[in-house]
Amino acid sequence: MTQYIKTEMPNFQEEGTKRCCYRVASRGVIEQDELLEQMCRYGRSGITVGAAKAVLIQLAEVMQYYLANGHSVRLDDIGSFSLSLGLKE
């Protein structure tokens, strides 16, 4: 089950008040090899690990191209991807 971490931040629009923000607590990183093994386990999909890896590599290359050229990429049932800029202190 997904767990959340609650943090309070100053509300800059209403001075003297705080607002609550939530973020998903991370349980760690699933590496690519483990993800591919799970996708292809027990032959459910009929796809080999090598074929799935080739598709994943090709997908990454095409996504990089479109993102670098200012597009967003939407993958049904997975999510939307876009580039953004942020500032560091």
PDB file of N, CA and C in Angstrom:
ATOM      1  N   MET A   1       0.838  -1.177   0.000  1.00  0.00           N
ATOM      2  CA  MET A   1       0.000   0.000   0.000  1.00  0.00           C
ATOM      3  C   MET A   1       0.887   1.245   0.000  1.00  0.00           C
ATOM      4  N   THR A   2       0.482   2.237  -0.734  1.00  0.00           N
ATOM      5  CA  THR A   2       1.234   3.476  -0.841  1.00  0.00           C
ATOM      6  C   THR A   2       1.176   4.243   0.479  1.00  0.00           C
ATOM      7  N   GLN A   3       2.315   4.754   0.893  1.00  0.00           N
ATOM      8  CA  GLN A   3       2.383   5.567   2.103  1.00  0.00           C
ATOM      9  C   GLN A   3       2.765   6.987   1.724  1.00  0.00           C
ATOM     10  N   TYR A   4       2.274   7.937   2.513  1.00  0.00           N
ATOM     11  CA  TYR A   4       2.513   9.344   2.240  1.00  0.00           C
ATOM     12  C   TYR A   4       3.225  10.001   3.407  1.00  0.00           C
ATOM     13  N   ILE A   5       4.000  11.030   3.103  1.00  0.00           N
ATOM     14  CA  ILE A   5       4.679  11.826   4.116  1.00  0.00           C
ATOM     15  C   ILE A   5       4.075  13.225   4.068  1.00  0.00           C
ATOM     16  N   LYS A   6       3.631  13.692   5.224  1.00  0.00           N
ATOM     17  CA  LYS A   6       3.014  15.011   5.325  1.00  0.00           C
ATOM     18  C   LYS A   6       4.061  16.029   5.762  1.00  0.00           C
ATOM     19  N   THR A   7       4.118  17.148   5.062  1.00  0.00           N
ATOM     20  CA  THR A   7       5.002  18.240   5.450  1.00  0.00           C
ATOM     21  C   THR A   7       4.200  19.532   5.467  1.00  0.00           C
ATOM     22  N   GLU A   8       4.558  20.418   6.361  1.00  0.00           N
ATOM     23  CA  GLU A   8       3.897  21.718   6.426  1.00  0.00           C
ATOM     24  C   GLU A   8       4.836  22.782   5.884  1.00  0.00           C
ATOM     25  N   MET A   9       4.263  23.679   5.106  1.00  0.00           N
ATOM     26  CA  MET A   9       5.042  24.761   4.500  1.00  0.00           C
ATOM     27  C   MET A   9       4.345  26.077   4.791  1.00  0.00           C
ATOM     28  N   PRO A  10       5.099  27.174   4.859  1.00  0.00           N
ATOM     29  CA  PRO A  10       4.451  28.469   5.039  1.00  0.00           C
ATOM     30  C   PRO A  10       3.578  28.786   3.830  1.00  0.00           C
ATOM     31  N   ASN A  11       2.426  29.342   4.083  1.00  0.00           N
ATOM     32  CA  ASN A  11       1.532  29.760   3.010  1.00  0.00           C
ATOM     33  C   ASN A  11       1.861  31.212   2.688  1.00  0.00           C
ATOM     34  N   PHE A  12       2.499  31.446   1.558  1.00  0.00           N
ATOM     35  CA  PHE A  12       2.953  32.784   1.209  1.00  0.00           C
ATOM     36  C   PHE A  12       1.809  33.701   0.801  1.00  0.00           C
ATOM     37  N   GLN A  13       0.660  33.135   0.453  1.00  0.00           N
ATOM     38  CA  GLN A  13      -0.483  33.958   0.070  1.00  0.00           C
ATOM     39  C   GLN A  13      -1.225  34.473   1.301  1.00  0.00           C
ATOM     40  N   GLU A  14      -1.227  33.691   2.368  1.00  0.00           N
ATOM     41  CA  GLU A  14      -1.872  34.101   3.610  1.00  0.00           C
ATOM     42  C   GLU A  14      -0.826  34.061   4.713  1.00  0.00           C
ATOM     43  N   GLU A  15      -0.244  35.202   4.995  1.00  0.00           N
ATOM     44  CA  GLU A  15       0.869  35.278   5.941  1.00  0.00           C
ATOM     45  C   GLU A  15       0.451  34.777   7.326  1.00  0.00           C
ATOM     46  N   GLY A  16       1.350  34.020   7.933  1.00  0.00           N
ATOM     47  CA  GLY A  16       1.097  33.506   9.272  1.00  0.00           C
ATOM     48  C   GLY A  16       0.402  32.154   9.300  1.00  0.00           C
ATOM     49  N   THR A  17       0.020  31.645   8.155  1.00  0.00           N
ATOM     50  CA  THR A  17      -0.628  30.331   8.104  1.00  0.00           C
ATOM     51  C   THR A  17       0.304  29.337   7.421  1.00  0.00           C
ATOM     52  N   LYS A  18      -0.002  28.090   7.596  1.00  0.00           N
ATOM     53  CA  LYS A  18       0.769  27.029   6.956  1.00  0.00           C
ATOM     54  C   LYS A  18      -0.150  26.192   6.095  1.00  0.00           C
ATOM     55  N   ARG A  19       0.437  25.580   5.083  1.00  0.00           N
ATOM     56  CA  ARG A  19      -0.346  24.667   4.267  1.00  0.00           C
ATOM     57  C   ARG A  19       0.332  23.311   4.274  1.00  0.00           C
ATOM     58  N   CYS A  20      -0.463  22.277   4.171  1.00  0.00           N
ATOM     59  CA  CYS A  20       0.053  20.905   4.193  1.00  0.00           C
ATOM     60  C   CYS A  20       0.301  20.418   2.776  1.00  0.00           C
ATOM     61  N   CYS A  21       1.400  19.740   2.607  1.00  0.00           N
ATOM     62  CA  CYS A  21       1.726  19.101   1.333  1.00  0.00           C
ATOM     63  C   CYS A  21       2.033  17.639   1.616  1.00  0.00           C
ATOM     64  N   TYR A  22       1.679  16.792   0.694  1.00  0.00           N
ATOM     65  CA  TYR A  22       1.920  15.364   0.837  1.00  0.00           C
ATOM     66  C   TYR A  22       2.800  14.886  -0.312  1.00  0.00           C
ATOM     67  N   ARG A  23       3.656  13.937  -0.020  1.00  0.00           N
ATOM     68  CA  ARG A  23       4.444  13.300  -1.074  1.00  0.00           C
ATOM     69  C   ARG A  23       4.483  11.808  -0.791  1.00  0.00           C
ATOM     70  N   VAL A  24       4.661  11.054  -1.839  1.00  0.00           N
ATOM     71  CA  VAL A  24       4.686   9.601  -1.713  1.00  0.00           C
ATOM     72  C   VAL A  24       6.016   9.172  -1.108  1.00  0.00           C
ATOM     73  N   ALA A  25       5.954   8.314  -0.106  1.00  0.00           N
ATOM     74  CA  ALA A  25       7.166   7.774   0.516  1.00  0.00           C
ATOM     75  C   ALA A  25       7.759   6.712  -0.401  1.00  0.00           C
ATOM     76  N   SER A  26       9.038   6.828  -0.695  1.00  0.00           N
ATOM     77  CA  SER A  26       9.698   5.884  -1.591  1.00  0.00           C
ATOM     78  C   SER A  26      10.054   4.597  -0.852  1.00  0.00           C
ATOM     79  N   ARG A  27       9.839   3.486  -1.504  1.00  0.00           N
ATOM     80  CA  ARG A  27      10.218   2.182  -0.960  1.00  0.00           C
ATOM     81  C   ARG A  27      11.495   1.661  -1.599  1.00  0.00           C
ATOM     82  N   GLY A  28      12.111   2.453  -2.437  1.00  0.00           N
ATOM     83  CA  GLY A  28      13.327   2.034  -3.101  1.00  0.00           C
ATOM     84  C   GLY A  28      13.161   2.055  -4.608  1.00  0.00           C
ATOM     85  N   VAL A  29      14.184   1.601  -5.283  1.00  0.00           N
ATOM     86  CA  VAL A  29      14.222   1.631  -6.744  1.00  0.00           C
ATOM     87  C   VAL A  29      14.178   0.203  -7.282  1.00  0.00           C
ATOM     88  N   ILE A  30      13.329  -0.028  -8.258  1.00  0.00           N
ATOM     89  CA  ILE A  30      13.308  -1.300  -8.985  1.00  0.00           C
ATOM     90  C   ILE A  30      14.178  -1.094 -10.216  1.00  0.00           C
ATOM     91  N   GLU A  31      15.238  -1.850 -10.325  1.00  0.00           N
ATOM     92  CA  GLU A  31      16.165  -1.703 -11.448  1.00  0.00           C
ATOM     93  C   GLU A  31      15.557  -2.289 -12.721  1.00  0.00           C
ATOM     94  N   GLN A  32      16.086  -1.855 -13.858  1.00  0.00           N
ATOM     95  CA  GLN A  32      15.571  -2.267 -15.164  1.00  0.00           C
ATOM     96  C   GLN A  32      15.557  -3.776 -15.332  1.00  0.00           C
ATOM     97  N   ASP A  33      16.633  -4.460 -14.946  1.00  0.00           N
ATOM     98  CA  ASP A  33      16.694  -5.917 -15.127  1.00  0.00           C
ATOM     99  C   ASP A  33      15.588  -6.625 -14.360  1.00  0.00           C
ATOM    100  N   GLU A  34      15.308  -6.176 -13.146  1.00  0.00           N
ATOM    101  CA  GLU A  34      14.239  -6.791 -12.354  1.00  0.00           C
ATOM    102  C   GLU A  34      12.875  -6.532 -12.985  1.00  0.00           C
ATOM    103  N   LEU A  35      12.683  -5.327 -13.488  1.00  0.00           N
ATOM    104  CA  LEU A  35      11.430  -4.987 -14.151  1.00  0.00           C
ATOM    105  C   LEU A  35      11.215  -5.854 -15.394  1.00  0.00           C
ATOM    106  N   LEU A  36      12.270  -6.006 -16.194  1.00  0.00           N
ATOM    107  CA  LEU A  36      12.169  -6.830 -17.397  1.00  0.00           C
ATOM    108  C   LEU A  36      11.902  -8.296 -17.053  1.00  0.00           C
ATOM    109  N   GLU A  37      12.576  -8.811 -16.034  1.00  0.00           N
ATOM    110  CA  GLU A  37      12.340 -10.198 -15.607  1.00  0.00           C
ATOM    111  C   GLU A  37      10.884 -10.396 -15.198  1.00  0.00           C
ATOM    112  N   GLN A  38      10.350  -9.442 -14.451  1.00  0.00           N
ATOM    113  CA  GLN A  38       8.965  -9.549 -13.995  1.00  0.00           C
ATOM    114  C   GLN A  38       7.998  -9.486 -15.168  1.00  0.00           C
ATOM    115  N   MET A  39       8.294  -8.614 -16.141  1.00  0.00           N
ATOM    116  CA  MET A  39       7.432  -8.498 -17.317  1.00  0.00           C
ATOM    117  C   MET A  39       7.364  -9.812 -18.088  1.00  0.00           C
ATOM    118  N   CYS A  40       8.470 -10.512 -18.155  1.00  0.00           N
ATOM    119  CA  CYS A  40       8.570 -11.703 -19.004  1.00  0.00           C
ATOM    120  C   CYS A  40       8.439 -13.003 -18.217  1.00  0.00           C
ATOM    121  N   ARG A  41       8.238 -12.934 -16.923  1.00  0.00           N
ATOM    122  CA  ARG A  41       8.160 -14.122 -16.070  1.00  0.00           C
ATOM    123  C   ARG A  41       7.034 -15.052 -16.522  1.00  0.00           C
ATOM    124  N   TYR A  42       7.338 -16.317 -16.509  1.00  0.00           N
ATOM    125  CA  TYR A  42       6.382 -17.387 -16.800  1.00  0.00           C
ATOM    126  C   TYR A  42       5.806 -17.324 -18.202  1.00  0.00           C
ATOM    127  N   GLY A  43       6.405 -16.562 -19.080  1.00  0.00           N
ATOM    128  CA  GLY A  43       5.943 -16.521 -20.463  1.00  0.00           C
ATOM    129  C   GLY A  43       4.555 -15.953 -20.640  1.00  0.00           C
ATOM    130  N   ARG A  44       4.103 -15.153 -19.680  1.00  0.00           N
ATOM    131  CA  ARG A  44       2.745 -14.592 -19.760  1.00  0.00           C
ATOM    132  C   ARG A  44       2.548 -13.799 -21.038  1.00  0.00           C
ATOM    133  N   SER A  45       3.549 -13.050 -21.430  1.00  0.00           N
ATOM    134  CA  SER A  45       3.400 -12.171 -22.580  1.00  0.00           C
ATOM    135  C   SER A  45       3.936 -12.792 -23.859  1.00  0.00           C
ATOM    136  N   GLY A  46       4.703 -13.858 -23.740  1.00  0.00           N
ATOM    137  CA  GLY A  46       5.310 -14.448 -24.919  1.00  0.00           C
ATOM    138  C   GLY A  46       6.492 -13.643 -25.432  1.00  0.00           C
ATOM    139  N   ILE A  47       6.970 -12.694 -24.639  1.00  0.00           N
ATOM    140  CA  ILE A  47       8.087 -11.841 -25.025  1.00  0.00           C
ATOM    141  C   ILE A  47       9.311 -12.252 -24.214  1.00  0.00           C
ATOM    142  N   THR A  48      10.443 -12.357 -24.880  1.00  0.00           N
ATOM    143  CA  THR A  48      11.681 -12.690 -24.167  1.00  0.00           C
ATOM    144  C   THR A  48      12.234 -11.444 -23.486  1.00  0.00           C
ATOM    145  N   VAL A  49      13.100 -11.649 -22.522  1.00  0.00           N
ATOM    146  CA  VAL A  49      13.739 -10.528 -21.838  1.00  0.00           C
ATOM    147  C   VAL A  49      14.536  -9.694 -22.834  1.00  0.00           C
ATOM    148  N   GLY A  50      15.227 -10.351 -23.761  1.00  0.00           N
ATOM    149  CA  GLY A  50      16.009  -9.630 -24.766  1.00  0.00           C
ATOM    150  C   GLY A  50      15.143  -8.753 -25.660  1.00  0.00           C
ATOM    151  N   ALA A  51      13.989  -9.274 -26.085  1.00  0.00           N
ATOM    152  CA  ALA A  51      13.087  -8.488 -26.932  1.00  0.00           C
ATOM    153  C   ALA A  51      12.509  -7.309 -26.160  1.00  0.00           C
ATOM    154  N   ALA A  52      12.126  -7.548 -24.899  1.00  0.00           N
ATOM    155  CA  ALA A  52      11.581  -6.472 -24.072  1.00  0.00           C
ATOM    156  C   ALA A  52      12.630  -5.390 -23.841  1.00  0.00           C
ATOM    157  N   LYS A  53      13.883  -5.796 -23.626  1.00  0.00           N
ATOM    158  CA  LYS A  53      14.961  -4.829 -23.415  1.00  0.00           C
ATOM    159  C   LYS A  53      15.199  -4.001 -24.675  1.00  0.00           C
ATOM    160  N   ALA A  54      15.145  -4.645 -25.841  1.00  0.00           N
ATOM    161  CA  ALA A  54      15.333  -3.923 -27.102  1.00  0.00           C
ATOM    162  C   ALA A  54      14.232  -2.874 -27.288  1.00  0.00           C
ATOM    163  N   VAL A  55      13.000  -3.223 -26.964  1.00  0.00           N
ATOM    164  CA  VAL A  55      11.891  -2.280 -27.080  1.00  0.00           C
ATOM    165  C   VAL A  55      12.081  -1.128 -26.098  1.00  0.00           C
ATOM    166  N   LEU A  56      12.515  -1.428 -24.881  1.00  0.00           N
ATOM    167  CA  LEU A  56      12.732  -0.399 -23.872  1.00  0.00           C
ATOM    168  C   LEU A  56      13.834   0.574 -24.301  1.00  0.00           C
ATOM    169  N   ILE A  57      14.904   0.057 -24.870  1.00  0.00           N
ATOM    170  CA  ILE A  57      16.000   0.909 -25.345  1.00  0.00           C
ATOM    171  C   ILE A  57      15.523   1.805 -26.483  1.00  0.00           C
ATOM    172  N   GLN A  58      14.760   1.237 -27.420  1.00  0.00           N
ATOM    173  CA  GLN A  58      14.242   2.015 -28.542  1.00  0.00           C
ATOM    174  C   GLN A  58      13.267   3.085 -28.054  1.00  0.00           C
ATOM    175  N   LEU A  59      12.422   2.732 -27.091  1.00  0.00           N
ATOM    176  CA  LEU A  59      11.478   3.692 -26.514  1.00  0.00           C
ATOM    177  C   LEU A  59      12.228   4.857 -25.889  1.00  0.00           C
ATOM    178  N   ALA A  60      13.283   4.575 -25.130  1.00  0.00           N
ATOM    179  CA  ALA A  60      14.077   5.629 -24.486  1.00  0.00           C
ATOM    180  C   ALA A  60      14.683   6.566 -25.529  1.00  0.00           C
ATOM    181  N   GLU A  61      15.207   6.013 -26.607  1.00  0.00           N
ATOM    182  CA  GLU A  61      15.822   6.838 -27.650  1.00  0.00           C
ATOM    183  C   GLU A  61      14.800   7.752 -28.316  1.00  0.00           C
ATOM    184  N   VAL A  62      13.632   7.213 -28.620  1.00  0.00           N
ATOM    185  CA  VAL A  62      12.596   8.011 -29.286  1.00  0.00           C
ATOM    186  C   VAL A  62      12.039   9.068 -28.329  1.00  0.00           C
ATOM    187  N   MET A  63      11.860   8.701 -27.062  1.00  0.00           N
ATOM    188  CA  MET A  63      11.373   9.678 -26.086  1.00  0.00           C
ATOM    189  C   MET A  63      12.369  10.810 -25.909  1.00  0.00           C
ATOM    190  N   GLN A  64      13.662  10.480 -25.843  1.00  0.00           N
ATOM    191  CA  GLN A  64      14.691  11.516 -25.713  1.00  0.00           C
ATOM    192  C   GLN A  64      14.628  12.493 -26.881  1.00  0.00           C
ATOM    193  N   TYR A  65      14.442  11.963 -28.081  1.00  0.00           N
ATOM    194  CA  TYR A  65      14.363  12.812 -29.272  1.00  0.00           C
ATOM    195  C   TYR A  65      13.197  13.795 -29.159  1.00  0.00           C
ATOM    196  N   TYR A  66      12.000  13.276 -28.859  1.00  0.00           N
ATOM    197  CA  TYR A  66      10.828  14.143 -28.806  1.00  0.00           C
ATOM    198  C   TYR A  66      10.884  15.116 -27.636  1.00  0.00           C
ATOM    199  N   LEU A  67      11.331  14.669 -26.472  1.00  0.00           N
ATOM    200  CA  LEU A  67      11.430  15.557 -25.323  1.00  0.00           C
ATOM    201  C   LEU A  67      12.438  16.674 -25.580  1.00  0.00           C
ATOM    202  N   ALA A  68      13.572  16.322 -26.187  1.00  0.00           N
ATOM    203  CA  ALA A  68      14.600  17.322 -26.483  1.00  0.00           C
ATOM    204  C   ALA A  68      14.130  18.340 -27.513  1.00  0.00           C
ATOM    205  N   ASN A  69      13.124  17.979 -28.297  1.00  0.00           N
ATOM    206  CA  ASN A  69      12.594  18.890 -29.307  1.00  0.00           C
ATOM    207  C   ASN A  69      11.314  19.579 -28.855  1.00  0.00           C
ATOM    208  N   GLY A  70      11.064  19.596 -27.547  1.00  0.00           N
ATOM    209  CA  GLY A  70       9.977  20.395 -26.990  1.00  0.00           C
ATOM    210  C   GLY A  70       8.624  19.729 -26.894  1.00  0.00           C
ATOM    211  N   HIS A  71       8.537  18.448 -27.182  1.00  0.00           N
ATOM    212  CA  HIS A  71       7.259  17.754 -27.102  1.00  0.00           C
ATOM    213  C   HIS A  71       7.079  17.110 -25.725  1.00  0.00           C
ATOM    214  N   SER A  72       5.836  16.840 -25.365  1.00  0.00           N
ATOM    215  CA  SER A  72       5.519  15.968 -24.240  1.00  0.00           C
ATOM    216  C   SER A  72       5.198  14.602 -24.819  1.00  0.00           C
ATOM    217  N   VAL A  73       5.387  13.561 -24.023  1.00  0.00           N
ATOM    218  CA  VAL A  73       5.108  12.193 -24.470  1.00  0.00           C
ATOM    219  C   VAL A  73       4.118  11.578 -23.504  1.00  0.00           C
ATOM    220  N   ARG A  74       3.011  11.051 -24.035  1.00  0.00           N
ATOM    221  CA  ARG A  74       2.010  10.394 -23.197  1.00  0.00           C
ATOM    222  C   ARG A  74       1.948   8.917 -23.575  1.00  0.00           C
ATOM    223  N   LEU A  75       2.146   8.064 -22.584  1.00  0.00           N
ATOM    224  CA  LEU A  75       2.036   6.621 -22.767  1.00  0.00           C
ATOM    225  C   LEU A  75       0.806   6.155 -22.004  1.00  0.00           C
ATOM    226  N   ASP A  76      -0.194   5.663 -22.704  1.00  0.00           N
ATOM    227  CA  ASP A  76      -1.425   5.210 -22.059  1.00  0.00           C
ATOM    228  C   ASP A  76      -1.100   4.218 -20.949  1.00  0.00           C
ATOM    229  N   ASP A  77      -1.766   4.346 -19.833  1.00  0.00           N
ATOM    230  CA  ASP A  77      -1.640   3.468 -18.667  1.00  0.00           C
ATOM    231  C   ASP A  77      -0.280   3.573 -17.970  1.00  0.00           C
ATOM    232  N   ILE A  78       0.598   4.454 -18.436  1.00  0.00           N
ATOM    233  CA  ILE A  78       1.896   4.636 -17.777  1.00  0.00           C
ATOM    234  C   ILE A  78       2.027   6.054 -17.249  1.00  0.00           C
ATOM    235  N   GLY A  79       1.875   7.044 -18.110  1.00  0.00           N
ATOM    236  CA  GLY A  79       1.964   8.428 -17.652  1.00  0.00           C
ATOM    237  C   GLY A  79       2.396   9.367 -18.749  1.00  0.00           C
ATOM    238  N   SER A  80       2.508  10.631 -18.384  1.00  0.00           N
ATOM    239  CA  SER A  80       2.944  11.675 -19.306  1.00  0.00           C
ATOM    240  C   SER A  80       4.330  12.146 -18.893  1.00  0.00           C
ATOM    241  N   PHE A  81       5.136  12.458 -19.866  1.00  0.00           N
ATOM    242  CA  PHE A  81       6.513  12.869 -19.625  1.00  0.00           C
ATOM    243  C   PHE A  81       6.763  14.193 -20.321  1.00  0.00           C
ATOM    244  N   SER A  82       7.432  15.103 -19.623  1.00  0.00           N
ATOM    245  CA  SER A  82       7.830  16.375 -20.222  1.00  0.00           C
ATOM    246  C   SER A  82       9.055  16.875 -19.478  1.00  0.00           C
ATOM    247  N   LEU A  83       9.778  17.740 -20.124  1.00  0.00           N
ATOM    248  CA  LEU A  83      10.967  18.328 -19.505  1.00  0.00           C
ATOM    249  C   LEU A  83      10.569  19.576 -18.748  1.00  0.00           C
ATOM    250  N   SER A  84      11.295  19.865 -17.679  1.00  0.00           N
ATOM    251  CA  SER A  84      11.074  21.099 -16.943  1.00  0.00           C
ATOM    252  C   SER A  84      12.408  21.578 -16.384  1.00  0.00           C
ATOM    253  N   LEU A  85      12.443  22.840 -16.056  1.00  0.00           N
ATOM    254  CA  LEU A  85      13.630  23.434 -15.448  1.00  0.00           C
ATOM    255  C   LEU A  85      13.315  23.774 -14.009  1.00  0.00           C
ATOM    256  N   GLY A  86      14.290  23.610 -13.155  1.00  0.00           N
ATOM    257  CA  GLY A  86      14.137  23.966 -11.759  1.00  0.00           C
ATOM    258  C   GLY A  86      15.338  24.770 -11.294  1.00  0.00           C
ATOM    259  N   LEU A  87      15.190  25.410 -10.178  1.00  0.00           N
ATOM    260  CA  LEU A  87      16.280  26.193  -9.618  1.00  0.00           C
ATOM    261  C   LEU A  87      16.825  25.517  -8.380  1.00  0.00           C
ATOM    262  N   LYS A  88      18.129  25.543  -8.218  1.00  0.00           N
ATOM    263  CA  LYS A  88      18.781  25.028  -7.022  1.00  0.00           C
ATOM    264  C   LYS A  88      19.317  26.197  -6.224  1.00  0.00           C
ATOM    265  N   GLU A  89      19.349  26.024  -4.928  1.00  0.00           N
ATOM    266  CA  GLU A  89      19.908  27.084  -4.085  1.00  0.00           C
ATOM    267  C   GLU A  89      21.411  27.123  -4.241  1.00  0.00           C
TER     268      GLU A  89
END
